[in-house]
Short mmCIF file of C-alpha atoms and ligand atoms in Angstrom, two decimals:
data_model
loop_
_atom_site.label_atom_id
_atom_site.label_comp_id
_atom_site.label_asym_id
_atom_site.label_seq_id
_atom_site.Cartn_x
_atom_site.Cartn_y
_atom_site.Cartn_z
CA UNK A 1 8.45 -2.51 28.33
CA UNK A 2 5.60 -3.54 25.99
CA UNK A 3 6.28 -3.14 22.28
CA UNK A 4 3.25 -1.95 20.25
CA UNK A 5 2.84 -3.04 16.64
CA UNK A 6 2.27 0.57 15.54
CA UNK A 7 2.20 3.74 17.63
CA UNK A 8 0.84 6.86 15.97
CA UNK A 9 0.88 9.05 19.07
CA UNK A 10 4.56 10.02 19.23
CA UNK A 11 4.51 11.28 15.64
CA UNK A 12 1.38 13.31 16.35
CA UNK A 13 2.91 14.83 19.48
CA UNK A 14 6.03 15.85 17.58
CA UNK A 15 3.92 17.57 14.90
CA UNK A 16 1.22 18.88 17.22
CA UNK A 17 1.68 22.58 16.41
CA UNK A 18 2.00 22.44 12.61
CA UNK A 19 -0.90 19.97 12.40
CA UNK A 20 -3.18 22.17 14.48
CA UNK A 21 -2.16 25.22 12.42
CA UNK A 22 -2.96 23.33 9.20
CA UNK A 23 -6.36 22.23 10.51
CA UNK A 24 -7.11 25.79 11.66
CA UNK A 25 -6.37 27.05 8.15
CA UNK A 26 -9.05 24.73 6.79
CA UNK A 27 -11.53 25.77 9.50
CA UNK A 28 -10.94 29.41 8.56
CA UNK A 29 -11.30 28.75 4.81
CA UNK A 30 -14.35 26.47 5.11
CA UNK A 31 -13.07 24.47 2.10
CA UNK A 32 -13.83 21.00 3.45
CA UNK A 33 -14.45 18.80 0.39
CA UNK A 34 -11.75 19.43 -2.18
CA UNK A 35 -10.50 23.02 -2.40
CA UNK A 36 -7.12 24.79 -2.26
CA UNK A 37 -5.54 22.54 0.39
CA UNK A 38 -6.31 19.49 -1.75
CA UNK A 39 -4.87 21.19 -4.85
CA UNK A 40 -1.71 22.13 -2.95
CA UNK A 41 -1.25 18.60 -1.66
CA UNK A 42 -1.84 17.13 -5.12
CA UNK A 43 0.94 19.30 -6.53
CA UNK A 44 3.31 18.40 -3.70
CA UNK A 45 2.62 14.66 -3.87
CA UNK A 46 2.92 14.53 -7.67
CA UNK A 47 6.30 16.21 -7.32
CA UNK A 48 7.30 13.75 -4.60
CA UNK A 49 6.32 10.78 -6.80
CA UNK A 50 7.93 12.34 -9.88
CA UNK A 51 4.68 12.23 -11.85
CA UNK A 52 2.79 14.96 -13.67
CA UNK A 53 -0.57 14.49 -11.95
CA UNK A 54 -1.99 13.51 -8.59
CA UNK A 55 -5.73 13.24 -7.98
CA UNK A 56 -6.82 13.19 -4.35
CA UNK A 57 -9.72 10.88 -3.44
CA UNK A 58 -11.43 9.52 -0.34
CA UNK A 59 -9.43 6.30 0.22
CA UNK A 60 -6.98 3.88 -1.34
CA UNK A 61 -9.82 1.56 -2.26
CA UNK A 62 -11.61 4.45 -3.95
CA UNK A 63 -8.39 5.30 -5.82
CA UNK A 64 -8.12 1.73 -7.14
CA UNK A 65 -11.72 1.46 -8.21
CA UNK A 66 -11.99 4.90 -9.83
CA UNK A 67 -8.68 4.35 -11.58
CA UNK A 68 -9.89 1.09 -13.12
CA UNK A 69 -13.11 2.78 -14.18
CA UNK A 70 -11.25 5.80 -15.59
CA UNK A 71 -9.20 3.32 -17.64
CA UNK A 72 -12.48 1.94 -19.03
CA UNK A 73 -12.05 -1.46 -17.42
CA UNK A 74 -15.35 -3.25 -16.84
CA UNK A 75 -17.46 -6.28 -17.71
CA UNK A 76 -15.68 -8.74 -20.02
CA UNK A 77 -12.21 -7.54 -18.96
CA UNK A 78 -9.73 -9.47 -16.85
CA UNK A 79 -7.32 -7.89 -14.40
CA UNK A 80 -4.32 -9.90 -13.16
CA UNK A 81 -3.37 -9.43 -9.50
CA UNK A 82 -1.51 -11.31 -6.75
CA UNK A 83 -3.39 -13.53 -4.26
CA UNK A 84 -1.37 -12.22 -1.33
CA UNK A 85 -2.69 -8.71 -0.83
CA UNK A 86 -5.35 -6.70 0.98
CA UNK A 87 -8.91 -7.41 -0.14
CA UNK A 88 -9.29 -3.90 -1.62
CA UNK A 89 -7.60 -4.99 -4.86
CA UNK A 90 -10.20 -7.70 -5.46
CA UNK A 91 -13.04 -5.41 -4.40
CA UNK A 92 -11.95 -2.69 -6.81
CA UNK A 93 -11.82 -5.07 -9.77
CA UNK A 94 -15.13 -6.74 -8.87
CA UNK A 95 -16.97 -3.44 -8.39
CA UNK A 96 -16.06 -2.38 -11.95
CA UNK A 97 -17.69 -5.59 -13.23
CA UNK A 98 -14.34 -6.94 -14.48
CA UNK A 99 -12.96 -10.35 -13.45
CA UNK A 100 -10.00 -10.63 -11.11
CA UNK A 101 -7.45 -13.23 -12.25
CA UNK A 102 -5.30 -14.25 -9.31
CA UNK A 103 -1.68 -15.36 -9.61
CA UNK A 104 0.83 -16.77 -7.13
CA UNK A 105 3.68 -14.90 -5.47
CA UNK A 106 7.44 -15.15 -5.36
CA UNK A 107 8.58 -17.08 -2.28
CA UNK A 108 11.55 -14.81 -1.41
CA UNK A 109 9.70 -11.48 -1.49
CA UNK A 110 6.00 -12.46 -1.23
CA UNK A 111 5.39 -10.12 -4.21
CA UNK A 112 3.55 -11.00 -7.42
CA UNK A 113 5.45 -13.56 -9.54
CA UNK A 114 6.12 -12.00 -12.98
CA UNK A 115 6.29 -15.44 -14.66
CA UNK A 116 2.88 -16.30 -13.29
CA UNK A 117 1.56 -13.01 -14.69
CA UNK A 118 2.88 -13.82 -18.16
CA UNK A 119 1.23 -17.24 -18.01
CA UNK A 120 -2.13 -15.75 -16.98
CA UNK A 121 -2.53 -13.30 -19.90
CA UNK A 122 -5.48 -14.13 -22.17
CA UNK A 123 -7.34 -12.31 -24.95
CA UNK A 124 -9.54 -10.74 -22.25
CA UNK A 125 -6.74 -9.31 -20.13
CA UNK A 126 -7.05 -5.53 -19.86
CA UNK A 127 -4.69 -4.70 -17.01
CA UNK A 128 -2.00 -5.96 -14.65
CA UNK A 129 -2.21 -4.81 -11.04
CA UNK A 130 1.08 -5.47 -9.22
CA UNK A 131 1.04 -4.63 -5.50
CA UNK A 132 4.15 -3.09 -3.92
CA UNK A 133 3.47 -5.06 -0.77
CA UNK A 134 5.06 -4.35 2.62
CA UNK A 135 6.88 -1.29 1.17
CA UNK A 136 8.87 -3.06 -1.54
CA UNK A 137 8.25 -2.22 -5.20
CA UNK A 138 7.72 -5.09 -7.61
CA UNK A 139 10.62 -5.47 -10.10
CA UNK A 140 8.64 -3.97 -12.94
CA UNK A 141 10.80 -4.37 -16.05
CA UNK A 142 9.37 -7.69 -17.26
CA UNK A 143 5.82 -6.49 -16.50
CA UNK A 144 6.50 -3.26 -18.38
CA UNK A 145 7.62 -5.19 -21.47
CA UNK A 146 4.69 -7.59 -21.20
CA UNK A 147 2.18 -4.74 -20.85
CA UNK A 148 3.70 -2.86 -23.78
CA UNK A 149 3.78 -5.97 -26.00
CA UNK A 150 0.15 -6.90 -25.25
CA UNK A 151 -1.30 -3.40 -24.96
CA UNK A 152 -2.27 -3.79 -21.27
CA UNK A 153 -2.63 -1.11 -18.60
CA UNK A 154 -0.05 -1.43 -15.86
CA UNK A 155 -1.53 -0.17 -12.60
CA UNK A 156 0.48 -0.07 -9.38
CA UNK A 157 -1.08 -0.62 -5.98
CA UNK A 158 1.34 1.63 -4.09
CA UNK A 159 -0.80 1.80 -0.94
CA UNK A 160 2.07 0.41 1.18
CA UNK A 161 4.98 1.97 -0.70
CA UNK A 162 4.97 5.78 -0.42
CA UNK A 163 8.49 6.89 -1.31
CA UNK A 164 9.85 3.45 -2.27
CA UNK A 165 12.08 3.32 -5.33
CA UNK A 166 12.88 0.95 -8.19
CA UNK A 167 15.78 1.74 -10.55
CA UNK A 168 15.81 5.18 -8.93
CA UNK A 169 12.21 5.94 -9.78
CA UNK A 170 9.52 6.37 -7.16
CA UNK A 171 6.61 4.03 -6.59
CA UNK A 172 3.69 5.71 -8.30
CA UNK A 173 5.71 6.48 -11.44
CA UNK A 174 6.51 2.90 -12.51
CA UNK A 175 3.37 2.06 -14.49
CA UNK A 176 0.57 3.88 -16.30
CA UNK A 177 -0.97 4.99 -13.02
CA UNK A 178 -0.88 4.13 -9.32
CA UNK A 179 -3.21 4.09 -6.32
CA UNK A 180 -2.10 5.28 -2.87
CA UNK A 181 -3.86 5.04 0.48
CA UNK A 182 -3.35 7.53 3.30
CA UNK A 183 -5.04 5.36 5.93
CA UNK A 184 -3.63 6.55 9.30
CA UNK A 185 -1.09 3.74 9.77
CA UNK A 186 0.41 3.87 6.25
CA UNK A 187 3.91 5.33 5.77
CA UNK A 188 2.13 8.60 4.96
CA UNK A 189 -1.11 8.63 6.92
CA UNK A 190 -3.98 11.10 7.28
CA UNK A 191 -6.09 11.63 10.41
CA UNK A 192 -8.87 9.62 8.81
CA UNK A 193 -9.35 8.12 5.37
CA UNK A 194 -7.81 9.51 2.18
CA UNK A 195 -6.13 8.27 -0.99
CA UNK A 196 -4.93 9.40 -4.39
CA UNK A 197 -3.98 8.36 -7.90
CA UNK A 198 -0.71 9.39 -9.56
CA UNK A 199 -0.21 9.31 -13.32
CA UNK A 200 1.48 11.06 -16.23
CA UNK A 201 -1.62 10.57 -18.41
CA UNK A 202 -3.52 13.85 -18.71
CA UNK A 203 -6.73 12.31 -20.10
CA UNK A 204 -6.84 9.70 -17.33
CA UNK A 205 -6.26 12.41 -14.71
CA UNK A 206 -9.10 14.45 -16.16
CA UNK A 207 -11.50 11.50 -16.03
CA UNK A 208 -10.52 10.78 -12.44
CA UNK A 209 -11.20 14.39 -11.41
CA UNK A 210 -14.66 13.97 -12.88
CA UNK A 211 -15.40 10.50 -11.47
CA UNK A 212 -14.53 11.52 -7.89
CA UNK A 213 -17.06 14.36 -8.13
CA UNK A 214 -20.19 12.86 -9.71
CA UNK A 215 -18.80 12.78 -13.22
CA UNK A 216 -18.95 16.52 -13.61
CA UNK A 217 -16.53 19.10 -14.94
CA UNK A 218 -19.08 21.85 -14.83
CA UNK A 219 -21.37 22.03 -11.81
CA UNK A 220 -24.63 20.04 -12.23
CA UNK A 221 -23.67 18.77 -15.67
CA UNK A 222 -22.85 15.08 -15.20
CA UNK A 223 -21.04 13.69 -18.24
CA UNK A 224 -20.00 10.43 -16.58
CA UNK A 225 -21.57 8.28 -13.91
CA UNK A 226 -19.41 9.20 -10.93
CA UNK A 227 -19.81 9.34 -7.18
CA UNK A 228 -18.69 11.16 -4.04
CA UNK A 229 -15.02 10.29 -3.58
CA UNK A 230 -13.18 13.58 -2.98
CA UNK A 231 -10.24 14.07 -0.63
CA UNK A 232 -11.25 16.38 2.19
CA UNK A 233 -9.52 19.64 2.98
CA UNK A 234 -8.49 18.74 6.52
CA UNK A 235 -6.82 15.50 5.40
CA UNK A 236 -5.01 17.31 2.58
CA UNK A 237 -3.69 19.98 4.95
CA UNK A 238 -2.52 17.31 7.41
CA UNK A 239 -0.89 15.26 4.65
CA UNK A 240 0.92 18.36 3.37
CA UNK A 241 2.55 18.81 6.79
CA UNK A 242 3.47 15.13 7.08
CA UNK A 243 4.81 14.78 3.52
CA UNK A 244 7.81 16.98 4.38
CA UNK A 245 8.88 14.29 6.89
CA UNK A 246 8.22 11.20 4.80
CA UNK A 247 11.75 10.62 3.45
CA UNK A 248 13.13 10.98 6.96
CA UNK A 249 10.57 8.55 8.42
CA UNK A 250 11.25 6.05 5.63
CA UNK A 251 14.97 6.19 6.26
CA UNK A 252 14.34 5.47 9.95
CA UNK A 253 12.21 2.48 8.92
CA UNK A 254 15.13 1.28 6.78
CA UNK A 255 17.57 1.63 9.69
CA UNK A 256 15.24 -0.35 11.97
CA UNK A 257 14.85 -3.02 9.29
CA UNK A 258 18.63 -3.26 8.96
CA UNK A 259 18.80 -3.69 12.74
CA UNK A 260 16.20 -6.50 12.63
CA UNK A 261 18.00 -8.18 9.72
CA UNK A 262 21.36 -8.06 11.49
CA UNK A 263 20.05 -9.48 14.76
CA UNK A 264 17.69 -12.05 13.23
CA UNK A 265 20.38 -13.50 10.97
CA UNK A 266 21.67 -15.24 14.11
CA UNK A 267 18.26 -16.63 15.14
CA UNK A 268 17.63 -20.12 13.78
CA UNK A 269 14.08 -20.73 12.74
CA UNK A 270 13.31 -17.14 11.71
CA UNK A 271 13.69 -16.21 8.05
CA UNK A 272 13.32 -12.66 6.76
CA UNK A 273 11.79 -11.81 3.39
CA UNK A 274 14.32 -10.64 0.84
CA UNK A 275 14.95 -7.08 -0.31
CA UNK A 276 15.63 -7.31 -4.03
CA UNK A 277 18.53 -5.45 -5.60
CA UNK A 278 17.75 -2.38 -7.65
CA UNK A 279 15.15 -0.92 -5.31
CA UNK A 280 14.67 0.88 -2.04
CA UNK A 281 12.24 -0.84 0.32
CA UNK A 282 10.39 1.50 2.72
CA UNK A 283 9.31 -1.23 5.16
CA UNK A 284 5.69 -0.38 5.70
CA UNK A 285 5.82 -3.80 7.36
CA UNK A 286 8.74 -5.94 8.50
CA UNK A 287 7.73 -9.52 7.74
CA UNK A 288 9.44 -12.74 8.84
CA UNK A 289 8.61 -16.40 8.25
CA UNK A 290 8.50 -19.03 10.92
CA UNK A 291 7.03 -22.45 11.61
CA UNK A 292 4.39 -22.56 14.34
CA UNK A 293 3.57 -18.94 13.62
CA UNK A 294 0.37 -18.89 15.65
CA UNK A 295 1.98 -20.34 18.77
CA UNK A 296 4.90 -17.90 18.57
CA UNK A 297 2.57 -14.99 17.90
CA UNK A 298 0.49 -15.74 20.99
CA UNK A 299 3.61 -16.22 23.14
CA UNK A 300 5.02 -12.87 21.94
CA UNK A 301 1.71 -11.23 22.78
CA UNK A 302 1.88 -12.73 26.26
CA UNK A 303 5.27 -11.04 26.85
CA UNK A 304 3.97 -7.70 25.55
CA UNK A 305 5.06 -7.78 21.90
CA UNK A 306 2.28 -6.99 19.43
CA UNK A 307 2.51 -8.41 15.91
CA UNK A 308 0.28 -8.73 12.83
CA UNK A 309 -0.35 -11.13 9.95
CA UNK A 310 -0.55 -9.69 6.44
CA UNK A 311 -2.47 -11.61 5.30
CA UNK A 312 -3.81 -14.77 6.91
CA UNK A 313 -6.15 -15.67 4.00
CA UNK A 314 -5.05 -15.30 0.38
CA UNK A 315 -7.72 -13.66 -1.81
CA UNK A 316 -8.73 -16.83 -3.68
CA UNK A 317 -10.00 -18.40 -0.46
CA UNK A 318 -11.70 -15.28 0.92
CA UNK A 319 -15.43 -15.89 1.37
CA UNK A 320 -16.27 -12.79 -0.74
CA UNK A 321 -14.40 -14.33 -3.70
CA UNK A 322 -15.96 -17.81 -3.44
CA UNK A 323 -18.10 -17.21 -6.54
CA UNK A 324 -14.95 -16.92 -8.66
CA UNK A 325 -14.50 -20.68 -8.38
CA UNK A 326 -10.94 -20.96 -7.08
CA UNK A 327 -10.06 -23.68 -4.62
CA UNK A 328 -7.51 -24.30 -1.92
CA UNK A 329 -4.23 -25.68 -3.26
CA UNK A 330 -4.21 -23.56 -6.44
CA UNK A 331 -1.58 -21.09 -5.20
CA UNK A 332 0.85 -23.17 -3.15
CA UNK A 333 3.43 -20.47 -2.47
CA UNK A 334 0.92 -17.94 -1.18
CA UNK A 335 -0.86 -20.60 0.86
CA UNK A 336 2.37 -21.77 2.49
CA UNK A 337 3.48 -18.22 3.27
CA UNK A 338 0.07 -17.32 4.69
CA UNK A 339 0.65 -19.86 7.46
CA UNK A 340 4.24 -18.72 8.16
CA UNK A 341 4.35 -14.93 7.89
CA UNK A 342 4.46 -12.63 10.89
CA UNK A 343 4.70 -8.83 10.78
CA UNK A 344 6.91 -7.48 13.58
CA UNK A 345 6.54 -4.05 15.20
CA UNK A 346 7.60 -1.34 12.72
CA UNK A 347 7.10 2.42 12.75
CA UNK A 348 9.62 5.28 12.51
CA UNK A 349 9.59 6.05 16.23
CA UNK A 350 10.26 2.43 17.27
CA UNK A 351 13.42 2.36 19.41
CA UNK A 352 16.42 0.12 18.68
CA UNK A 353 16.05 -1.22 22.23
CA UNK A 354 12.51 -2.31 21.38
CA UNK A 355 13.79 -4.11 18.27
CA UNK A 356 16.21 -5.96 20.57
CA UNK A 357 13.33 -6.90 22.83
CA UNK A 358 11.36 -8.34 19.92
CA UNK A 359 14.42 -10.28 18.74
CA UNK A 360 15.13 -11.61 22.25
CA UNK A 361 11.52 -12.73 22.50
CA UNK A 362 11.73 -14.55 19.16
CA UNK A 363 15.06 -16.14 20.09
CA UNK A 364 13.62 -17.60 23.27
CA UNK A 365 10.40 -18.80 21.59
CA UNK A 366 11.34 -20.45 18.31
C1 PLP B 1 -4.40 0.02 2.71
C2 PLP B 1 -4.41 -0.70 1.42
C3 PLP B 1 -5.42 -0.52 0.47
C4 PLP B 1 -6.69 0.25 0.73
O1 PLP B 1 -6.56 1.50 1.20
P1 PLP B 1 -7.76 2.19 2.04
O2 PLP B 1 -7.31 3.61 2.12
O3 PLP B 1 -7.80 1.51 3.37
O4 PLP B 1 -9.01 2.03 1.29
C5 PLP B 1 -5.29 -1.15 -0.75
N1 PLP B 1 -4.25 -1.96 -1.02
C6 PLP B 1 -3.28 -2.19 -0.12
C7 PLP B 1 -2.13 -3.08 -0.48
C8 PLP B 1 -3.33 -1.58 1.14
O5 PLP B 1 -2.38 -1.83 2.03
#
């Protein structure tokens, strides 16, 4: 039986009726861009994240960029972020006119290395942007102290960590503000693009509400230079239905991860990334390390097992970042991991028997 990397269809089938009812409600109301469904979802997601405010926008990338702009980050400012992440983090910083300052990652978790962050702070640093990659929150305490001591914004990229916890607090409530993506394959996914910002800061929330809607509070009076970046009503209605299942889906992801960890501990040549104490990983991705990654990946594909690589090129060697002047060899941990990491099939509806198939495939190939 082939094992897909992600399968969205079984979840959609299970929720077919409530999703269609939610979409019908929006069709009846004609509130397509913003509106009551968006407001209701914002309240529900803020409550879920244990924050005071949630501002729905058009994508995770939009959330990151508008958040940086709402925090007044721009030309002359530096923002510290990990090299091993999705390109959106670099794009968001660059589009504000600020300078991304890349730092290396921790070898055990592949998350931003807090010591490297401390070493990268300069007089120009305005913000730190840790990424809760693969579903695991960054251990924030040293970053929180550093940000407080130096007066820096601490902004979470929580696009892969809906529902994850650190010291019992949810991702999205661990810094000054956080960006989430609801891209369809995320732990909480829309039926298209959507995103949001969570924060406890009322003034920041207010600015974000303006920036997503052409900088206006009052119609046709544009106080700030904004743009079109609203969440749409259909996505909000869909997300409201799915949010009630998120904790359950995350706990299934955790069970599947425990199953992988148990079985893979007996497979020589495959190392799993570490789940740090003091948190609750929600396994957006289940990532292992192996030598000859590309050969094994192709051989798995040939026996029907789909995998991914997140991410094959660290940001400092992405063509779109060439003008920043970094060179290969500057971030040895991230560069080594980029050639070894493999993301195995992971989604809540994955069957334990399919996990066994993936593990058997790996055992015979490494
Ligand atoms: C998905 C993702 C984003 C961007 O979200 P979009 O909704 O696709 O714009 C940003 N950062 C990380 C870590 C992501 O995984």
